[in-house]
Structure formats: structure tokens, C-alpha cells
Amino acid sequence: HVVGLHHIDLVDMLHQCVIETITACLCRVGEAMPTKGRMLKISRSDLAFRYDSEGRLLEAKLMLIPLKKAVRDRKFGVKVPIIIPFDAGPFLKATELLWTMVMTNPCAKSALKSTPLFQRLGHRRAGSSNQVTHDWVVKRYQTKLASLGTDWGIVNPKLYTMHTPRIVGATTLFAAGCTEAQLKAKGRWSSDIAFIYARVCPQQERDLVRMIASTDATPFLEKGDEHWNAVAHSDTTADDDGFDSDLDEGDELFEEP
């Protein structure tokens, strides 16, 4: 009734819920979207809400199977909790959207474990769970971005993929001053590849240039060219031209025909 009065577009709300949840959890595509190796990544039973003594929503808890954990852990469904607070801030409303999604598309208690967390509304085809797929999400995402136009600096919406929410989340954490340990733990990274995802935003660029401009570099000259050449060519644990894998080795994203 409330949803009807406020003329909420439930399909758009579902899409926004997927994007914001992936961002809040720093999800890899293969942690949230169905793949041929594991169709049901997150079910309704993996989501729980916590309320205070007066029934006010406090937070959502989402259980995920981390992609980068040991194969044994994934095989036996070992999951980690992701806590998403209610009213976390003005730019992310994942818990509010998750709650609205569940209230507008309820699920019987007996079906929680077999029902996808993100389920499209409408007529269900025979043999289909109407589970949200990667293709459905990314096409709507790029269409939304295209409608914003160049005023938002978006020249080619096709460049924005389902890597983008993870990049946005990591970049925002980096800009907010989170520690290296926090960034790696939040994104479930074990190497410095986390910093490929954490991009420097324009204001940080300005601040960093000011730091360079206000720092006396004369003492560095004492080291000599050989030292700095060695530093510049030292080995790193992250590839310069790639991301960490979004899928388990040999797995593929599932798309309904």
C-alpha cells in the first residue's frame, strides 16, 4: 500500500538495491551473480535484519561466500558476514533498499534457502527462479548512465561494468582515509591489488600535488640514481593491467537465454 502511494518503480528499486548492495559489500561479480559453477550465490536465508527494542531497523547482515577463500571453504559453503548499518550516510542506502525489496517481494519461510536474494518481479517462466543476472544488471546500469549525459562526465557508458561498484566502494574508502588493512579486509583482498581498485579522485590529486609541492625533496638526492631506479622497478604483487578475478577458475557467469 505504501509503495503504491509513493509510485515506486519496483524494477528500478530492485536494480538500485543490487548496485548499492554490491558497492557496500565490495562484491566481486562472482560473489553476487549466478554462475554456471554455482547458480545460487546469495539466498534470502543469507539476509537478516536487526532491530532495536522498539522495532526500529538498525542494520542488515548479509552472508557471502568469498571468492578468494580456499576451494574447500567454497565447496562446503563457508560464509562471512557483511554488516550494513541503517542510515549509514546520505550516499548509500543499501539496508533501506534491501528491507524495501524484501517487504515488496515476500518469501515463505520454507523457501528462504532456495530463493535468490535478488529476484526479478513479474511472471516467472517455467524452470526459472527469475534470479537477477549479470547481464540484466549491467544493461540497466549502462542505460541509466547514458541518460545522465556528458553533464556527469560520462562519455561512454559502455566502459562502466560490474567492476565499477567495487571500484567506487574502494575509491571512496581510500578517499575517506581508511587504512591499508581495512581496505584489504573489506574487499577480501590478500594482496596489494586492492590499490588497483582504489583510484585517486580529483580532490585527492590536488591535495597530493600540494603535498609534493610543500615537501623538500633535497634529502632524496643523497640516495643517487641507482637507488631510485631499483625502487621504481621493484616487483609488486599486483598486475599493472588487470584486476583480481571476478570468478573461480574455469567458472562462467550464468545468463538466462
Short mmCIF file of C-alpha atoms in Angstrom, two decimals:
data_model
loop_
_atom_site.label_atom_id
_atom_site.label_comp_id
_atom_site.label_asym_id
_atom_site.label_seq_id
_atom_site.Cartn_x
_atom_site.Cartn_y
_atom_site.Cartn_z
CA HIS A 1 0.00 0.00 0.00
CA VAL A 2 2.79 2.45 0.93
CA VAL A 3 4.74 1.52 -2.19
CA GLY A 4 1.66 2.12 -4.33
CA LEU A 5 1.01 5.53 -2.78
CA HIS A 6 4.54 6.69 -3.46
CA HIS A 7 4.59 5.40 -7.04
CA ILE A 8 7.83 3.49 -6.57
CA ASP A 9 9.19 1.76 -9.65
CA LEU A 10 9.85 -1.70 -8.18
CA VAL A 11 12.07 -2.82 -11.05
CA ASP A 12 14.23 0.28 -10.74
CA MET A 13 14.28 -0.14 -6.95
CA LEU A 14 15.49 -3.74 -7.33
CA HIS A 15 18.26 -2.67 -9.69
CA GLN A 16 19.36 0.12 -7.36
CA CYS A 17 19.32 -2.34 -4.47
CA VAL A 18 21.66 -4.71 -6.34
CA ILE A 19 24.10 -1.90 -7.24
CA GLU A 20 24.18 -0.39 -3.74
CA THR A 21 24.50 -3.77 -2.01
CA ILE A 22 27.41 -4.76 -4.26
CA THR A 23 29.03 -1.40 -3.50
CA ALA A 24 28.50 -1.66 0.26
CA CYS A 25 29.90 -5.20 0.33
CA LEU A 26 32.66 -4.54 -2.25
CA CYS A 27 31.36 -7.65 -4.01
CA ARG A 28 33.12 -9.33 -6.87
CA VAL A 29 30.69 -10.12 -9.66
CA GLY A 30 31.08 -13.84 -8.96
CA GLU A 31 30.20 -13.36 -5.29
CA ALA A 32 26.79 -11.86 -6.04
CA MET A 33 25.72 -13.01 -9.50
CA PRO A 34 24.81 -16.58 -10.54
CA THR A 35 27.48 -18.58 -12.37
CA LYS A 36 27.43 -21.95 -14.09
CA GLY A 37 29.52 -23.38 -11.25
CA ARG A 38 27.17 -22.13 -8.51
CA MET A 39 23.76 -20.85 -9.54
CA LEU A 40 22.57 -19.63 -6.16
CA LYS A 41 25.25 -17.36 -4.67
CA ILE A 42 23.10 -15.46 -2.15
CA SER A 43 19.69 -16.66 -1.00
CA ARG A 44 17.02 -14.96 1.09
CA SER A 45 18.21 -17.02 4.05
CA ASP A 46 21.58 -15.22 3.81
CA LEU A 47 19.95 -11.89 4.70
CA ALA A 48 18.87 -10.90 8.20
CA PHE A 49 17.82 -7.60 9.76
CA ARG A 50 18.47 -6.41 13.31
CA TYR A 51 16.05 -4.11 15.13
CA ASP A 52 16.20 -2.22 18.42
CA SER A 53 13.83 -2.85 21.33
CA GLU A 54 11.23 -0.53 19.78
CA GLY A 55 11.28 -2.27 16.41
CA ARG A 56 13.40 0.29 14.57
CA LEU A 57 15.69 -1.08 11.89
CA LEU A 58 19.37 -0.96 12.88
CA GLU A 59 21.28 -2.95 10.27
CA ALA A 60 21.31 -5.72 7.72
CA LYS A 61 23.62 -8.72 7.83
CA LEU A 62 24.48 -10.46 4.58
CA MET A 63 26.32 -13.79 4.46
CA LEU A 64 28.70 -14.18 1.49
CA ILE A 65 30.91 -16.97 0.21
CA PRO A 66 34.20 -15.14 -0.52
CA LEU A 67 35.53 -15.89 -3.97
CA LYS A 68 39.17 -15.86 -2.90
CA LYS A 69 38.85 -18.22 0.04
CA ALA A 70 40.09 -21.78 -0.23
CA VAL A 71 38.25 -24.08 -2.62
CA ARG A 72 37.40 -26.28 0.37
CA ASP A 73 35.66 -23.35 2.08
CA ARG A 74 33.60 -22.56 -1.00
CA LYS A 75 32.76 -26.22 -1.57
CA PHE A 76 31.25 -26.51 1.90
CA GLY A 77 29.59 -23.10 1.75
CA VAL A 78 31.67 -21.35 4.42
CA LYS A 79 30.36 -17.78 4.51
CA VAL A 80 31.45 -14.48 6.04
CA PRO A 81 29.10 -11.83 7.48
CA ILE A 82 28.89 -8.37 5.95
CA ILE A 83 27.22 -5.82 8.24
CA ILE A 84 25.46 -2.89 6.57
CA PRO A 85 24.12 -0.26 9.01
CA PHE A 86 20.80 1.51 8.51
CA ASP A 87 21.13 5.23 7.76
CA ALA A 88 24.83 4.76 7.13
CA GLY A 89 25.10 8.02 5.20
CA PRO A 90 23.43 10.15 2.52
CA PHE A 91 25.13 8.47 -0.45
CA LEU A 92 24.37 4.81 0.21
CA LYS A 93 21.03 3.32 1.26
CA ALA A 94 21.71 -0.40 0.84
CA THR A 95 19.97 -1.55 4.03
CA GLU A 96 16.93 0.60 3.36
CA LEU A 97 16.68 -0.80 -0.17
CA LEU A 98 17.18 -4.40 0.98
CA TRP A 99 14.40 -4.01 3.54
CA THR A 100 12.06 -2.47 0.95
CA MET A 101 12.91 -5.22 -1.53
CA VAL A 102 12.06 -7.96 0.99
CA MET A 103 8.83 -6.25 2.08
CA THR A 104 7.60 -5.81 -1.51
CA ASN A 105 8.54 -9.34 -2.59
CA PRO A 106 7.97 -11.56 0.45
CA CYS A 107 9.13 -15.16 0.58
CA ALA A 108 7.72 -18.11 2.52
CA LYS A 109 9.96 -19.20 5.39
CA SER A 110 10.17 -22.71 3.95
CA ALA A 111 11.55 -21.31 0.67
CA LEU A 112 14.19 -18.93 2.04
CA LYS A 113 17.16 -21.20 1.29
CA SER A 114 16.10 -21.88 -2.29
CA THR A 115 15.02 -18.35 -3.22
CA PRO A 116 17.60 -15.95 -4.71
CA LEU A 117 18.16 -12.78 -2.71
CA PHE A 118 17.82 -10.68 -5.86
CA GLN A 119 14.76 -11.91 -7.70
CA ARG A 120 13.03 -10.14 -10.56
CA LEU A 121 9.33 -9.47 -10.19
CA GLY A 122 6.64 -10.44 -12.64
CA HIS A 123 5.62 -13.61 -14.41
CA ARG A 124 8.03 -16.47 -13.75
CA ARG A 125 8.87 -18.74 -16.64
CA ALA A 126 8.76 -22.49 -16.12
CA GLY A 127 12.03 -23.73 -14.67
CA SER A 128 13.28 -20.22 -13.90
CA SER A 129 13.76 -18.64 -10.47
CA ASN A 130 13.71 -15.14 -12.03
CA GLN A 131 17.11 -14.62 -10.47
CA VAL A 132 18.81 -11.32 -11.31
CA THR A 133 21.73 -11.98 -13.67
CA HIS A 134 24.89 -10.07 -14.54
CA ASP A 135 23.58 -9.19 -18.00
CA TRP A 136 20.32 -7.77 -16.62
CA VAL A 137 22.14 -5.60 -14.09
CA VAL A 138 24.85 -4.23 -16.37
CA LYS A 139 22.48 -3.37 -19.23
CA ARG A 140 20.21 -1.35 -16.93
CA TYR A 141 23.26 0.23 -15.31
CA GLN A 142 24.67 1.43 -18.62
CA THR A 143 21.24 2.68 -19.76
CA LYS A 144 20.93 4.76 -16.58
CA LEU A 145 24.39 6.22 -17.05
CA ALA A 146 23.65 7.05 -20.70
CA SER A 147 20.57 9.02 -19.62
CA LEU A 148 22.73 11.25 -17.40
CA GLY A 149 24.70 12.52 -20.38
CA THR A 150 28.00 14.34 -20.50
CA ASP A 151 26.98 16.73 -17.71
CA TRP A 152 28.13 13.96 -15.35
CA GLY A 153 31.33 13.40 -17.31
CA ILE A 154 30.06 10.08 -18.71
CA VAL A 155 31.19 9.97 -22.33
CA ASN A 156 30.94 6.23 -22.95
CA PRO A 157 28.57 4.32 -20.62
CA LYS A 158 29.76 1.00 -22.10
CA LEU A 159 33.03 1.47 -20.20
CA TYR A 160 31.13 1.06 -16.93
CA THR A 161 30.83 -2.60 -15.98
CA MET A 162 30.05 -4.57 -12.84
CA HIS A 163 33.63 -3.86 -11.75
CA THR A 164 32.51 -0.26 -11.23
CA PRO A 165 30.63 -0.62 -7.90
CA ARG A 166 33.65 -2.40 -6.38
CA ILE A 167 35.95 0.32 -7.73
CA VAL A 168 33.63 3.06 -6.43
CA GLY A 169 33.49 1.48 -2.98
CA ALA A 170 37.27 1.02 -2.76
CA THR A 171 37.96 4.51 -4.08
CA THR A 172 35.55 6.05 -1.59
CA LEU A 173 37.16 4.20 1.31
CA PHE A 174 40.60 5.30 0.12
CA ALA A 175 39.40 8.92 -0.11
CA ALA A 176 37.89 8.70 3.37
CA GLY A 177 41.27 7.69 4.81
CA CYS A 178 40.76 4.01 5.62
CA THR A 179 43.90 2.05 6.39
CA GLU A 180 45.52 -0.49 4.08
CA ALA A 181 44.44 -3.28 6.42
CA GLN A 182 40.83 -2.05 6.45
CA LEU A 183 40.69 -1.78 2.66
CA LYS A 184 42.07 -5.29 2.15
CA ALA A 185 39.79 -6.81 4.79
CA LYS A 186 36.68 -5.08 3.49
CA GLY A 187 37.31 -6.10 -0.13
CA ARG A 188 38.58 -9.56 0.82
CA TRP A 189 41.90 -8.89 -0.92
CA SER A 190 45.05 -10.70 0.15
CA SER A 191 47.48 -8.65 -1.97
CA ASP A 192 48.22 -5.08 -3.00
CA ILE A 193 45.89 -5.48 -5.98
CA ALA A 194 43.40 -3.66 -3.74
CA PHE A 195 45.11 -0.44 -4.72
CA ILE A 196 44.37 -1.01 -8.41
CA TYR A 197 40.72 -0.63 -7.43
CA ALA A 198 41.25 2.40 -5.18
CA ARG A 199 41.51 5.28 -7.65
CA VAL A 200 42.73 8.75 -6.76
CA CYS A 201 39.88 11.25 -7.15
CA PRO A 202 40.46 14.85 -8.40
CA GLN A 203 40.40 16.43 -4.94
CA GLN A 204 42.94 13.89 -3.73
CA GLU A 205 45.06 14.71 -6.77
CA ARG A 206 45.02 18.35 -5.73
CA ASP A 207 45.89 17.52 -2.14
CA LEU A 208 48.68 15.16 -3.21
CA VAL A 209 50.21 17.74 -5.54
CA ARG A 210 50.11 20.24 -2.68
CA MET A 211 51.91 17.68 -0.51
CA ILE A 212 54.59 17.25 -3.17
CA ALA A 213 54.90 21.00 -3.67
CA SER A 214 55.28 21.67 0.04
CA THR A 215 57.82 18.92 0.77
CA ASP A 216 61.57 19.47 0.46
CA ALA A 217 62.89 16.66 -1.78
CA THR A 218 66.56 17.65 -1.50
CA PRO A 219 67.39 14.85 1.01
CA PHE A 220 66.28 12.25 -1.56
CA LEU A 221 69.19 13.21 -3.82
CA GLU A 222 71.63 11.67 -1.36
CA LYS A 223 70.47 8.19 -2.41
CA GLY A 224 71.60 8.53 -6.02
CA ASP A 225 70.09 7.33 -9.29
CA GLU A 226 70.80 3.63 -8.78
CA HIS A 227 68.68 3.51 -5.60
CA TRP A 228 65.63 5.17 -7.16
CA ASN A 229 65.91 3.11 -10.33
CA ALA A 230 65.84 -0.05 -8.20
CA VAL A 231 62.82 1.20 -6.27
CA ALA A 232 60.95 2.08 -9.47
CA HIS A 233 61.49 -1.41 -10.91
CA SER A 234 60.89 -3.47 -7.78
CA ASP A 235 58.49 -6.41 -8.03
CA THR A 236 54.90 -5.96 -6.93
CA THR A 237 52.21 -8.44 -6.08
CA ALA A 238 49.61 -6.93 -8.42
CA ASP A 239 49.48 -6.95 -12.20
CA ASP A 240 49.60 -3.49 -13.70
CA ASP A 241 46.99 -4.17 -16.34
CA GLY A 242 44.39 -6.34 -14.65
CA PHE A 243 42.00 -6.84 -11.79
CA ASP A 244 41.71 -9.76 -9.47
CA SER A 245 39.48 -12.43 -10.94
CA ASP A 246 35.74 -11.99 -10.55
CA LEU A 247 35.13 -15.72 -10.90
CA ASP A 248 36.60 -19.00 -9.78
CA GLU A 249 38.98 -20.54 -12.29
CA GLY A 250 37.01 -22.25 -15.04
CA ASP A 251 33.67 -20.79 -13.94
CA GLU A 252 31.44 -18.58 -16.11
CA LEU A 253 28.63 -16.16 -15.44
CA PHE A 254 25.17 -17.62 -15.95
CA GLU A 255 22.75 -15.78 -18.23
CA GLU A 256 19.23 -16.91 -18.96
CA PRO A 257 18.53 -17.41 -22.70
#
